[in-house]
Short mmCIF file of C-alpha atoms in Angstrom, two decimals:
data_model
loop_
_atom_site.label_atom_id
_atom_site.label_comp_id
_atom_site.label_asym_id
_atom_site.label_seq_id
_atom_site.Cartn_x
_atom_site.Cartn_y
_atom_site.Cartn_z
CA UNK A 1 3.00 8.40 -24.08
CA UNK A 2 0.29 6.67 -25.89
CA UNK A 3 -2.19 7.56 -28.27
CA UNK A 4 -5.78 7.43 -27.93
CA UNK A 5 -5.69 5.27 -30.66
CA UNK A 6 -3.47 2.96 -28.52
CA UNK A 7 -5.08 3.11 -25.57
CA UNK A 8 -8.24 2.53 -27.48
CA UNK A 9 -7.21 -0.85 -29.26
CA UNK A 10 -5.21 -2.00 -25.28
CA UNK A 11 -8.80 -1.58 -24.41
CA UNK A 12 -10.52 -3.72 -27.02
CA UNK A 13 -8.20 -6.34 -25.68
CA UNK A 14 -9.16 -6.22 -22.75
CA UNK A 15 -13.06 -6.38 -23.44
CA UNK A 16 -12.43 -9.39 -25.24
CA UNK A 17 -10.78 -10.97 -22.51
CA UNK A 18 -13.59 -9.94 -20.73
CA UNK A 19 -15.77 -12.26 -23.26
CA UNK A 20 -13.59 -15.08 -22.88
CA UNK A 21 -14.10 -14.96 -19.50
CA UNK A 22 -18.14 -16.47 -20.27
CA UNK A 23 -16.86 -20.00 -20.15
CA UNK A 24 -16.27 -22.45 -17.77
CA UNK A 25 -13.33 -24.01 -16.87
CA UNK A 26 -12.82 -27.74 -15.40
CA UNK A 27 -12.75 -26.30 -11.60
CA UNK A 28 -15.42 -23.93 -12.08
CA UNK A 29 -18.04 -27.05 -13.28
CA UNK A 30 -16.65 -29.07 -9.94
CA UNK A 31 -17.75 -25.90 -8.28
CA UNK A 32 -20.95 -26.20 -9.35
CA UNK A 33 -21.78 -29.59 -7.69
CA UNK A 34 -23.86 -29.68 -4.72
CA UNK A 35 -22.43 -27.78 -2.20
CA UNK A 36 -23.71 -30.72 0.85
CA UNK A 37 -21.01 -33.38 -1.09
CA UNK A 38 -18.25 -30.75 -0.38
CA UNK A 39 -19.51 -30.35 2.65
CA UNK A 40 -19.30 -34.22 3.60
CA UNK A 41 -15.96 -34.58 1.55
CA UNK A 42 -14.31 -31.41 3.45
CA UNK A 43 -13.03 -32.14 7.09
CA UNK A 44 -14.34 -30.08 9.62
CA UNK A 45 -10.54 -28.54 10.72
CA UNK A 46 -10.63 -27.58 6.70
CA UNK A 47 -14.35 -25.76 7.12
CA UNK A 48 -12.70 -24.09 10.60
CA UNK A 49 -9.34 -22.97 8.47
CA UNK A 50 -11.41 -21.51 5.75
CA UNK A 51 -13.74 -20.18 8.05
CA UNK A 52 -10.71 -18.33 9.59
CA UNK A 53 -9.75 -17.26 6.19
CA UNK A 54 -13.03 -15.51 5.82
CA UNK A 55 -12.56 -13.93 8.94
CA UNK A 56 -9.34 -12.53 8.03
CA UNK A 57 -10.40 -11.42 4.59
CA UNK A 58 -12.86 -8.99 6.28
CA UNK A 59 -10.65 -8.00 8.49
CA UNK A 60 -8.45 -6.75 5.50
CA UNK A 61 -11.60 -5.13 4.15
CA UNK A 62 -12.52 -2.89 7.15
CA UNK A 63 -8.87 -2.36 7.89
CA UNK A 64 -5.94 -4.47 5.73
CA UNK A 65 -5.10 -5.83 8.84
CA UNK A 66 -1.46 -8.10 8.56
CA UNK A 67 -1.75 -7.98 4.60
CA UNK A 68 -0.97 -4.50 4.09
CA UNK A 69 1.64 -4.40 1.26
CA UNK A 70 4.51 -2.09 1.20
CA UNK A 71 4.99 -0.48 -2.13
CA UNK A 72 8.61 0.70 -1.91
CA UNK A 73 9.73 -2.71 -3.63
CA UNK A 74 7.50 -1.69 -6.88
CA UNK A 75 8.56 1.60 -6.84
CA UNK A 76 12.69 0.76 -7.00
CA UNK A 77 11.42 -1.77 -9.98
CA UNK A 78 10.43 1.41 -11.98
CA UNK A 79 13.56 3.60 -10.73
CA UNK A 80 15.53 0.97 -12.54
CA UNK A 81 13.41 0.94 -15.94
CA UNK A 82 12.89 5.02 -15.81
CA UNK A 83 16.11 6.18 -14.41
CA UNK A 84 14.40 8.63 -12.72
CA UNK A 85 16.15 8.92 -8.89
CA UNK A 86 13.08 9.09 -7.42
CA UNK A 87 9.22 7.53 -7.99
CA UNK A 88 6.04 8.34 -6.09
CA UNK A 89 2.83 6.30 -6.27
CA UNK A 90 1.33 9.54 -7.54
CA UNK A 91 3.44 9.65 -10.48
CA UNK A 92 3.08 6.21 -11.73
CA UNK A 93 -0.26 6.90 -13.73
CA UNK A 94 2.48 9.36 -15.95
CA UNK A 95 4.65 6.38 -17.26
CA UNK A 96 3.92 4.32 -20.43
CA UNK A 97 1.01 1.39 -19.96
CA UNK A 98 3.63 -0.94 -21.70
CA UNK A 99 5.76 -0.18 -18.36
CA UNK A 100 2.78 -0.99 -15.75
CA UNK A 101 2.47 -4.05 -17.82
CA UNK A 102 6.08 -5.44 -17.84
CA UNK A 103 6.45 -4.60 -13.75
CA UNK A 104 3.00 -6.34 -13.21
CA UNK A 105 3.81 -9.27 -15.15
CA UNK A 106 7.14 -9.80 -13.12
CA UNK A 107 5.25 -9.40 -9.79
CA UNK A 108 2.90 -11.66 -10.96
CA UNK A 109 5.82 -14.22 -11.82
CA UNK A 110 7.55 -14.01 -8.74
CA UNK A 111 4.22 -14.70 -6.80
CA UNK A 112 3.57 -17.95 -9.13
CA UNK A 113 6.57 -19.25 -7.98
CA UNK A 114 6.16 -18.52 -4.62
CA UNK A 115 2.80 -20.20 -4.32
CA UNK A 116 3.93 -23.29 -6.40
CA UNK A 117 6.77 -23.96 -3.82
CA UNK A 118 4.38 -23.65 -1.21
CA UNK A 119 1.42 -25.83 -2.38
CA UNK A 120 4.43 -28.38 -3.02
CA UNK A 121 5.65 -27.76 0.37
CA UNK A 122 2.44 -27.88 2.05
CA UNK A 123 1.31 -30.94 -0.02
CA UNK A 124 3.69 -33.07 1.16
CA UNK A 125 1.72 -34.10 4.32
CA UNK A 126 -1.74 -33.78 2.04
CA UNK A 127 -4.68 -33.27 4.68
CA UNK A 128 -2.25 -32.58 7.56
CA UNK A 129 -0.42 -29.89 5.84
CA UNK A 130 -3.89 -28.59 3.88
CA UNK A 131 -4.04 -26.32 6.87
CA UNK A 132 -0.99 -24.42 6.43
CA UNK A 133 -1.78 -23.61 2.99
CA UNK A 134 -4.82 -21.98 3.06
CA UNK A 135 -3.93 -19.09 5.17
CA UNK A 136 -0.28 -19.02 3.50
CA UNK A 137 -2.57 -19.11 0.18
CA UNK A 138 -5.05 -15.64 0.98
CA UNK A 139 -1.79 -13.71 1.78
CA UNK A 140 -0.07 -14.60 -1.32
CA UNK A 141 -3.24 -13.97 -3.33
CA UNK A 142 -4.05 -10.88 -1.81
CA UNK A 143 -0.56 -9.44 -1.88
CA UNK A 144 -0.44 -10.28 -5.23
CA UNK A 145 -3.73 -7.80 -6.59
CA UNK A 146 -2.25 -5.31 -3.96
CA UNK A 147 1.34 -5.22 -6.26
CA UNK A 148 -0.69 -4.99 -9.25
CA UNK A 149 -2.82 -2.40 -7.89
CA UNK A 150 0.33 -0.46 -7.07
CA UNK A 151 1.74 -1.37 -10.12
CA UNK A 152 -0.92 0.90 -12.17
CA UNK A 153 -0.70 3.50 -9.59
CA UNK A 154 -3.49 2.84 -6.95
CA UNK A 155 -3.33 3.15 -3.46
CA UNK A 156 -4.58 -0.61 -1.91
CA UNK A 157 -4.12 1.80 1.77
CA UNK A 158 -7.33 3.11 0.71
CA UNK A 159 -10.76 0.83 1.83
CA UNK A 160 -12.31 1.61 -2.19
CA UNK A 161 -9.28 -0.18 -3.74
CA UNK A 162 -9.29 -2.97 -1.04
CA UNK A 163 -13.03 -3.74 -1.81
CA UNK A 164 -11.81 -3.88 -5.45
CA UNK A 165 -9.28 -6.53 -4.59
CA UNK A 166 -12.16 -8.73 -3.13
CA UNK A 167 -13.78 -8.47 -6.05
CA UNK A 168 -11.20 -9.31 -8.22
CA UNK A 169 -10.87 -12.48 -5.64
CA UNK A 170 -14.86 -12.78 -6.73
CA UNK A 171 -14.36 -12.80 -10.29
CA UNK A 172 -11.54 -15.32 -10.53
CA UNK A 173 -13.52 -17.95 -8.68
CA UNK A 174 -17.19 -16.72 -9.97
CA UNK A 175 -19.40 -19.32 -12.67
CA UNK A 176 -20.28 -17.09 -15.69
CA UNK A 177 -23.38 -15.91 -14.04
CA UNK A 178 -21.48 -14.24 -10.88
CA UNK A 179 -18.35 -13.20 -13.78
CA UNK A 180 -20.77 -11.15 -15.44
CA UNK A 181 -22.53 -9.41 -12.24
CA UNK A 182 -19.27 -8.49 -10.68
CA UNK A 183 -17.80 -7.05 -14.17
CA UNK A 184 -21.21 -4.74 -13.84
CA UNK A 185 -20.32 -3.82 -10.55
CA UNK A 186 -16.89 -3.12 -11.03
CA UNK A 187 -17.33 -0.91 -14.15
CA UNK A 188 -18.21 1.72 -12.01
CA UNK A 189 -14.61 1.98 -11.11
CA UNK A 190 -13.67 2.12 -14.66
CA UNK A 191 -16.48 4.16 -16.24
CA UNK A 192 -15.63 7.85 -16.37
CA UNK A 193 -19.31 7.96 -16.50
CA UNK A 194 -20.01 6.55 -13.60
CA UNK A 195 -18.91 8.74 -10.38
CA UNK A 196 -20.24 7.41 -6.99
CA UNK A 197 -18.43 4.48 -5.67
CA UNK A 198 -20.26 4.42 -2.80
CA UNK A 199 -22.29 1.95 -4.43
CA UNK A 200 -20.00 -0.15 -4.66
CA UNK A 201 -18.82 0.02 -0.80
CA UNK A 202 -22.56 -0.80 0.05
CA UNK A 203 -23.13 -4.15 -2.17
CA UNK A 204 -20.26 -5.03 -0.02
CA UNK A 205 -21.34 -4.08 3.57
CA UNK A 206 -22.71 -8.54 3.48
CA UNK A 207 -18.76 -9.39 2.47
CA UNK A 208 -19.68 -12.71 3.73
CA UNK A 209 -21.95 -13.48 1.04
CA UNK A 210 -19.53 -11.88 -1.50
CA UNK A 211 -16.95 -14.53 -1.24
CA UNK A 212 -18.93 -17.36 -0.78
CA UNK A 213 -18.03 -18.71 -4.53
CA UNK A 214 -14.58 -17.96 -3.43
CA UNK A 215 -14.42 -20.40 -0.33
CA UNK A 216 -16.94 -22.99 -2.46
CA UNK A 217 -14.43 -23.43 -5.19
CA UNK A 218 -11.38 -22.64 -3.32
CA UNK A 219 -12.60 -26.06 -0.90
CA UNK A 220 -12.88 -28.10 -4.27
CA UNK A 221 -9.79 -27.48 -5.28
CA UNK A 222 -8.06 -28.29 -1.99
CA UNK A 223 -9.47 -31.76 -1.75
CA UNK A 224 -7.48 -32.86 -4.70
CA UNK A 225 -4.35 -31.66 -2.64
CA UNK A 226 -5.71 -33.71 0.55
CA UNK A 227 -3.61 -37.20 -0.33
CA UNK A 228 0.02 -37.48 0.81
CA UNK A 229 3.02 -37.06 -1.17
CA UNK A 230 0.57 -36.94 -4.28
CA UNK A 231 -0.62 -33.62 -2.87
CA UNK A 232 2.90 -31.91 -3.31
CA UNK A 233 1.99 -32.04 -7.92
CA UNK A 234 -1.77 -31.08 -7.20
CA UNK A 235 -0.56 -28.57 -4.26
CA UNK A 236 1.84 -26.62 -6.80
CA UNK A 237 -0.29 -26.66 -10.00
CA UNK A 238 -3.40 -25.81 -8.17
CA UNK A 239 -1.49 -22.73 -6.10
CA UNK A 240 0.40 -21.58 -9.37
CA UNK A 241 -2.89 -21.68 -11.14
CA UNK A 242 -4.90 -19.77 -9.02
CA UNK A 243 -2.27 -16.87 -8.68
CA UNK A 244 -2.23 -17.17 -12.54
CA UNK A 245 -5.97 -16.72 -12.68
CA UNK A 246 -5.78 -13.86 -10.14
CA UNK A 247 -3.16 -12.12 -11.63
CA UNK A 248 -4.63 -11.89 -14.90
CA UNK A 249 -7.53 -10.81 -13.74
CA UNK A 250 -6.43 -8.01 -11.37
CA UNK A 251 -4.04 -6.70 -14.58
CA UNK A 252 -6.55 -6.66 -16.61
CA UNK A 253 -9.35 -4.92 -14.59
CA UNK A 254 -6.42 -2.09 -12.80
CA UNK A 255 -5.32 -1.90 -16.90
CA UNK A 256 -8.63 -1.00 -17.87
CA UNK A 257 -9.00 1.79 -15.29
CA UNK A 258 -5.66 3.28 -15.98
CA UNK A 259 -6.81 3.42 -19.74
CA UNK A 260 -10.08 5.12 -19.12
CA UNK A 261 -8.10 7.14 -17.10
CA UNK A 262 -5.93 8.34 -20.06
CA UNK A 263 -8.31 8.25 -21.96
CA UNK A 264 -10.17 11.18 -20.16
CA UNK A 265 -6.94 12.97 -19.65
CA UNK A 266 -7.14 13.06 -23.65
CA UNK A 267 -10.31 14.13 -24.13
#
């Protein structure tokens, strides 16, 4: 198992991410023009698909709904790397960090791929496929935190971890003003410190206004996917980059809790 000087300096990688995370990328300043253009730009079947998309994403908040993920896949991955005939959910936060990482990084691989075939797929027909792939698009992205979660042994059954999963959805898509309130708000999950995440369910009772920076930038991007046969390169490197982006970020914020976690085991 690791050291507490270990988990200490996995930590201090992390925080630095967490620095790096103060810029802005090319999609994030398109997100910040005026939100009436993208309004004029985006058809209205888009605004009604997204719209639908918001609709399910609460849904999965109050009760996971269809997206549910079943976490005996994950668990086989580490019967093969331990050996061990049998692994629980409960005794994942036992096993090595270096061992969460490698079965998080292959989950998030396989959903990469997965989402670049489809924006391809679904880019083919640009506007008149757009509408396939934005529902296809919140599954993957969900599913995806909902591995990782499992992957550092938490339970995305449980309503606290599925709030955290929005948030993570938050962060990814957030300018550097939002990054840096939801990192606040989510340290409460982290910090040993920091006990009542109760909080945290109530700042998300509004989950409407929550994601609102998600659907924002998540319409910019899709506009670049609306033009035929053109749509199938922006389709796959926009879907592949936005699992990227969410799969970093939900291994690196689950990774941080499973180290304060160990941490306070050590102490």
């Amino acid at each position: 198992m690791e050291t507490k000087e270990q988990l200490l300096k996995e930590l201090d990688a992390i925080q630095k991410w967490e620095e790096e995370q103060k810029g802005l990328w090319f999609w994030e300043k398109l997100g910040r023009l005026p939100f009436k253009l993208l309004d004029r730009l985006t058809p209205q079947f888009i605004h009604k698909k997204i719209g639908q998309a918001l609709d399910e994403l609460g849904s999965y908040l109050q009760t996971g709904g269809r997206y549910l993920l079943n976490e005996k896949d994950i668990l086989k991955r580490y019967v093969r790397k331990t050996g061990v005939e049998e692994i629980t959910l409960e005794s994942i936060p036992e096993l090595p960090l270096n061992m969460m990482d490698e079965v998080s990084d292959e989950l998030i691989h396989s959903r990469k791929n997965i989402a670049m075939t489809q924006g391809a797929t679904t880019g083919i027909g640009g506007i008149f496929t757009l509408s396939i792939d934005i529902p296809l698009l919140l599954g993957i992205s969900l599913k995806t935190l909902q591995e990782i979660a499992v992957a550092y042994g938490y339970d995305p059954n449980d309503k606290k971890e599925r709030i955290f999963i929005v948030k993570c959805l938050q962060f990814t898509s957030s300018d550097i003003v939002g990054k840096q309130a939801v990192l606040k708000e989510l340290s409460a999950y982290s910090d040993p410190s920091m006990e009542k995440n109760d909080e945290i369910i109530s700042q998300v009772q509004g989950w409407r206004e929550v994601i609102m920076t998600y659907r924002d930038n998540f319409g910019w991007k899709k506009l670049f996917q609306m033009i035929p046969i053109a749509g199938m390169i922006f389709g796959s490197f926009i879907n592949k980059s936005m699992i990227h982006d969410i799969g970093e970020t939900g291994k690196m914020l689950y990774k941080k809790r499973r180290i304060y976690e160990k941490l306070k085991e050590q102490s």
